[in-house]
PDB file of C-alpha atoms in Angstrom:
ATOM      1  CA  UNK I1204       4.807   2.327  10.152  1.00  0.00           C
ATOM      2  CA  UNK I1205       5.182  -1.432   9.882  1.00  0.00           C
ATOM      3  CA  UNK I1206       2.864  -3.886   8.183  1.00  0.00           C
ATOM      4  CA  UNK I1207       1.705  -5.121  11.605  1.00  0.00           C
ATOM      5  CA  UNK I1208       0.823  -1.699  13.054  1.00  0.00           C
ATOM      6  CA  UNK I1209      -1.682  -0.807  10.338  1.00  0.00           C
ATOM      7  CA  UNK I1210      -4.306  -3.384  11.438  1.00  0.00           C
ATOM      8  CA  UNK I1211      -3.758  -2.441  15.079  1.00  0.00           C
ATOM      9  CA  UNK I1212      -4.361   1.220  14.309  1.00  0.00           C
ATOM     10  CA  UNK I1213      -7.374   0.300  12.198  1.00  0.00           C
ATOM     11  CA  UNK I1214      -8.732  -1.839  15.063  1.00  0.00           C
ATOM     12  CA  UNK I1215      -8.279   1.024  17.502  1.00  0.00           C
ATOM     13  CA  UNK I1216      -9.988   3.433  15.111  1.00  0.00           C
ATOM     14  CA  UNK I1217     -12.940   1.044  14.695  1.00  0.00           C
ATOM     15  CA  UNK I1218     -13.232   0.559  18.444  1.00  0.00           C
ATOM     16  CA  UNK I1219     -13.396   4.322  18.996  1.00  0.00           C
ATOM     17  CA  UNK I1220     -15.833   4.678  16.100  1.00  0.00           C
ATOM     18  CA  UNK I1221     -18.051   1.968  17.580  1.00  0.00           C
ATOM     19  CA  UNK I1222     -18.613   4.070  20.668  1.00  0.00           C
ATOM     20  CA  UNK I1223     -19.339   7.152  18.574  1.00  0.00           C
ATOM     21  CA  UNK I1224     -21.729   5.343  16.228  1.00  0.00           C
ATOM     22  CA  UNK I1225     -22.546   1.888  14.991  1.00  0.00           C
ATOM     23  CA  UNK I1226     -19.958   0.462  12.601  1.00  0.00           C
ATOM     24  CA  UNK I1227     -21.235  -0.117   9.100  1.00  0.00           C
ATOM     25  CA  UNK I1228     -21.042  -3.759   7.999  1.00  0.00           C
ATOM     26  CA  UNK I1229     -18.914  -2.857   4.987  1.00  0.00           C
ATOM     27  CA  UNK I1230     -16.364  -1.072   7.203  1.00  0.00           C
ATOM     28  CA  UNK I1231     -16.092  -4.132   9.425  1.00  0.00           C
ATOM     29  CA  UNK I1232     -15.502  -6.381   6.402  1.00  0.00           C
ATOM     30  CA  UNK I1233     -12.895  -3.938   5.032  1.00  0.00           C
ATOM     31  CA  UNK I1234     -11.050  -4.000   8.362  1.00  0.00           C
ATOM     32  CA  UNK I1235     -11.183  -7.797   8.458  1.00  0.00           C
ATOM     33  CA  UNK I1236      -9.763  -7.954   4.938  1.00  0.00           C
ATOM     34  CA  UNK I1237      -6.952  -5.574   5.892  1.00  0.00           C
ATOM     35  CA  UNK I1238      -5.996  -7.924   8.740  1.00  0.00           C
ATOM     36  CA  UNK I1239      -6.223 -10.885   6.327  1.00  0.00           C
ATOM     37  CA  UNK I1240      -3.936  -9.148   3.831  1.00  0.00           C
ATOM     38  CA  UNK I1241      -1.486  -8.397   6.630  1.00  0.00           C
ATOM     39  CA  UNK I1242      -1.630 -12.055   7.733  1.00  0.00           C
ATOM     40  CA  UNK I1243      -2.338 -10.812  11.262  1.00  0.00           C
ATOM     41  CA  UNK I1244      -4.256 -13.591  12.998  1.00  0.00           C
ATOM     42  CA  UNK I1245      -5.085 -11.619  16.165  1.00  0.00           C
ATOM     43  CA  UNK I1246      -6.496  -8.632  14.275  1.00  0.00           C
ATOM     44  CA  UNK I1247      -8.314 -10.944  11.856  1.00  0.00           C
ATOM     45  CA  UNK I1248      -9.980 -12.926  14.657  1.00  0.00           C
ATOM     46  CA  UNK I1249     -10.987  -9.735  16.491  1.00  0.00           C
ATOM     47  CA  UNK I1250     -13.630  -8.916  13.863  1.00  0.00           C
ATOM     48  CA  UNK I1251     -15.572 -12.167  14.419  1.00  0.00           C
ATOM     49  CA  UNK I1252     -18.279 -12.909  16.949  1.00  0.00           C
ATOM     50  CA  UNK I1253     -17.519 -15.616  19.510  1.00  0.00           C
ATOM     51  CA  UNK I1254     -19.980 -17.899  17.723  1.00  0.00           C
ATOM     52  CA  UNK I1255     -18.739 -17.204  14.176  1.00  0.00           C
ATOM     53  CA  UNK I1256     -19.996 -19.791  11.696  1.00  0.00           C
ATOM     54  CA  UNK I1257     -17.988 -20.388   8.513  1.00  0.00           C
ATOM     55  CA  UNK I1258     -19.466 -22.487   5.733  1.00  0.00           C
ATOM     56  CA  UNK I1259     -18.054 -23.844   2.476  1.00  0.00           C
ATOM     57  CA  UNK I1260     -20.778 -23.739  -0.158  1.00  0.00           C
ATOM     58  CA  UNK I1261     -18.888 -26.005  -2.581  1.00  0.00           C
ATOM     59  CA  UNK I1262     -18.912 -28.972  -0.221  1.00  0.00           C
ATOM     60  CA  UNK I1263     -21.994 -27.995   1.782  1.00  0.00           C
ATOM     61  CA  UNK I1264     -20.237 -28.159   5.144  1.00  0.00           C
ATOM     62  CA  UNK I1265     -19.514 -26.001   8.155  1.00  0.00           C
ATOM     63  CA  UNK I1266     -15.744 -25.433   8.162  1.00  0.00           C
ATOM     64  CA  UNK I1267     -15.500 -23.634  11.495  1.00  0.00           C
ATOM     65  CA  UNK I1268     -17.731 -22.789  14.412  1.00  0.00           C
ATOM     66  CA  UNK I1269     -16.418 -20.346  16.994  1.00  0.00           C
ATOM     67  CA  UNK I1270     -13.247 -18.266  17.180  1.00  0.00           C
ATOM     68  CA  UNK I1271     -11.096 -21.165  18.417  1.00  0.00           C
ATOM     69  CA  UNK I1272     -11.855 -23.237  15.318  1.00  0.00           C
ATOM     70  CA  UNK I1273     -11.294 -20.228  13.055  1.00  0.00           C
ATOM     71  CA  UNK I1274      -7.908 -19.626  14.692  1.00  0.00           C
ATOM     72  CA  UNK I1275      -7.015 -23.324  14.358  1.00  0.00           C
ATOM     73  CA  UNK I1276      -7.608 -23.070  10.599  1.00  0.00           C
ATOM     74  CA  UNK I1277      -6.234 -19.616   9.832  1.00  0.00           C
ATOM     75  CA  UNK I1278      -3.157 -19.477  12.077  1.00  0.00           C
ATOM     76  CA  UNK I1279      -1.256 -22.219  10.188  1.00  0.00           C
ATOM     77  CA  UNK I1280      -2.691 -20.907   6.900  1.00  0.00           C
ATOM     78  CA  UNK I1281      -1.317 -17.423   7.588  1.00  0.00           C
ATOM     79  CA  UNK I1282       2.081 -18.847   8.608  1.00  0.00           C
ATOM     80  CA  UNK I1283       2.243 -20.793   5.335  1.00  0.00           C
ATOM     81  CA  UNK I1284       1.109 -17.742   3.324  1.00  0.00           C
ATOM     82  CA  UNK I1285       3.458 -14.792   3.982  1.00  0.00           C
ATOM     83  CA  UNK I1286       2.474 -13.137   0.669  1.00  0.00           C
ATOM     84  CA  UNK I1287      -1.256 -13.720   1.040  1.00  0.00           C
ATOM     85  CA  UNK I1288      -3.364 -11.037  -0.592  1.00  0.00           C
ATOM     86  CA  UNK I1289      -7.026 -10.682  -1.436  1.00  0.00           C
ATOM     87  CA  UNK I1290      -8.000  -8.146  -4.067  1.00  0.00           C
ATOM     88  CA  UNK I1291     -11.659  -7.163  -4.220  1.00  0.00           C
ATOM     89  CA  UNK I1292     -13.053  -7.586  -7.721  1.00  0.00           C
ATOM     90  CA  UNK I1293     -16.564  -6.557  -6.720  1.00  0.00           C
ATOM     91  CA  UNK I1294     -18.339  -5.736  -3.479  1.00  0.00           C
ATOM     92  CA  UNK I1295     -22.069  -5.498  -2.786  1.00  0.00           C
ATOM     93  CA  UNK I1296     -23.748  -4.319   0.390  1.00  0.00           C
ATOM     94  CA  UNK I1297     -27.216  -5.467   1.356  1.00  0.00           C
ATOM     95  CA  UNK I1298     -28.697  -4.708   4.761  1.00  0.00           C
ATOM     96  CA  UNK I1299     -26.365  -6.367   7.316  1.00  0.00           C
ATOM     97  CA  UNK I1300     -24.607  -8.440   4.658  1.00  0.00           C
ATOM     98  CA  UNK I1301     -21.591  -7.796   2.470  1.00  0.00           C
ATOM     99  CA  UNK I1302     -20.713  -9.892  -0.559  1.00  0.00           C
ATOM    100  CA  UNK I1303     -17.131  -9.818  -1.833  1.00  0.00           C
ATOM    101  CA  UNK I1304     -15.863 -11.323  -5.063  1.00  0.00           C
ATOM    102  CA  UNK I1305     -12.158 -11.782  -4.269  1.00  0.00           C
ATOM    103  CA  UNK I1306      -9.028 -12.664  -6.214  1.00  0.00           C
ATOM    104  CA  UNK I1307      -6.596 -14.421  -3.834  1.00  0.00           C
ATOM    105  CA  UNK I1308      -2.859 -14.730  -4.389  1.00  0.00           C
ATOM    106  CA  UNK I1309      -0.100 -16.163  -2.198  1.00  0.00           C
ATOM    107  CA  UNK I1310      -2.298 -18.815  -0.590  1.00  0.00           C
ATOM    108  CA  UNK I1311      -0.160 -21.451   1.099  1.00  0.00           C
ATOM    109  CA  UNK I1312       2.927 -19.943  -0.514  1.00  0.00           C
ATOM    110  CA  UNK I1313       1.619 -20.903  -3.958  1.00  0.00           C
ATOM    111  CA  UNK I1314       1.896 -18.762  -7.067  1.00  0.00           C
ATOM    112  CA  UNK I1315      -1.533 -20.078  -8.167  1.00  0.00           C
ATOM    113  CA  UNK I1316      -4.347 -17.551  -7.809  1.00  0.00           C
ATOM    114  CA  UNK I1317      -8.012 -18.332  -7.288  1.00  0.00           C
ATOM    115  CA  UNK I1318     -11.342 -16.544  -7.080  1.00  0.00           C
ATOM    116  CA  UNK I1319     -13.804 -16.807  -4.247  1.00  0.00           C
ATOM    117  CA  UNK I1320     -17.145 -15.276  -3.381  1.00  0.00           C
ATOM    118  CA  UNK I1321     -17.662 -14.604   0.329  1.00  0.00           C
ATOM    119  CA  UNK I1322     -20.924 -13.499   1.898  1.00  0.00           C
ATOM    120  CA  UNK I1323     -20.457 -11.938   5.331  1.00  0.00           C
ATOM    121  CA  UNK I1324     -23.301 -11.474   7.805  1.00  0.00           C
ATOM    122  CA  UNK I1325     -22.831  -8.844  10.510  1.00  0.00           C
ATOM    123  CA  UNK I1326     -24.598  -8.929  13.869  1.00  0.00           C
ATOM    124  CA  UNK I1327     -23.927  -6.708  16.908  1.00  0.00           C
ATOM    125  CA  UNK I1328     -20.857  -5.126  15.321  1.00  0.00           C
ATOM    126  CA  UNK I1329     -19.092  -8.432  14.538  1.00  0.00           C
ATOM    127  CA  UNK I1330     -18.950 -10.851  11.631  1.00  0.00           C
ATOM    128  CA  UNK I1331     -21.322 -13.605  12.716  1.00  0.00           C
ATOM    129  CA  UNK I1332     -21.205 -15.826   9.646  1.00  0.00           C
ATOM    130  CA  UNK I1333     -19.357 -16.317   6.378  1.00  0.00           C
ATOM    131  CA  UNK I1334     -20.359 -18.391   3.377  1.00  0.00           C
ATOM    132  CA  UNK I1335     -17.535 -19.055   0.900  1.00  0.00           C
ATOM    133  CA  UNK I1336     -17.989 -20.189  -2.697  1.00  0.00           C
ATOM    134  CA  UNK I1337     -14.744 -21.009  -4.474  1.00  0.00           C
ATOM    135  CA  UNK I1338     -14.604 -20.808  -8.256  1.00  0.00           C
ATOM    136  CA  UNK I1339     -13.880 -24.261  -9.617  1.00  0.00           C
ATOM    137  CA  UNK I1340     -11.952 -24.367 -12.865  1.00  0.00           C
TER     138      UNK I1340
END
């Protein structure tokens, strides 16, 4: 099994599970993170709603609105980050929200690691918004 087939199989599993029962928000976030760690842009994008809204808390701005803008940001990022990996330090679930404290390595091909807090909001079985707070050192 190759690194690229795992997210595809996970996507297929989640699609089948969605018809059997509603997907739990935490499972959707886990699947999204698996695609992220596999630097698989198509699988990664598949977990977002068409109107996904990404915000950067540190600068108080919207960084992306809609799947096309997310792809425009993450596709070159993934290409520049072949060893990208996010390790979950802590995860909290609350209603239709999931909060991950992540430790990211391999970003942009760099050996520098950083921490980030991401709050995901799930609506209709898709990630509808993300708020990212990067730890500033």
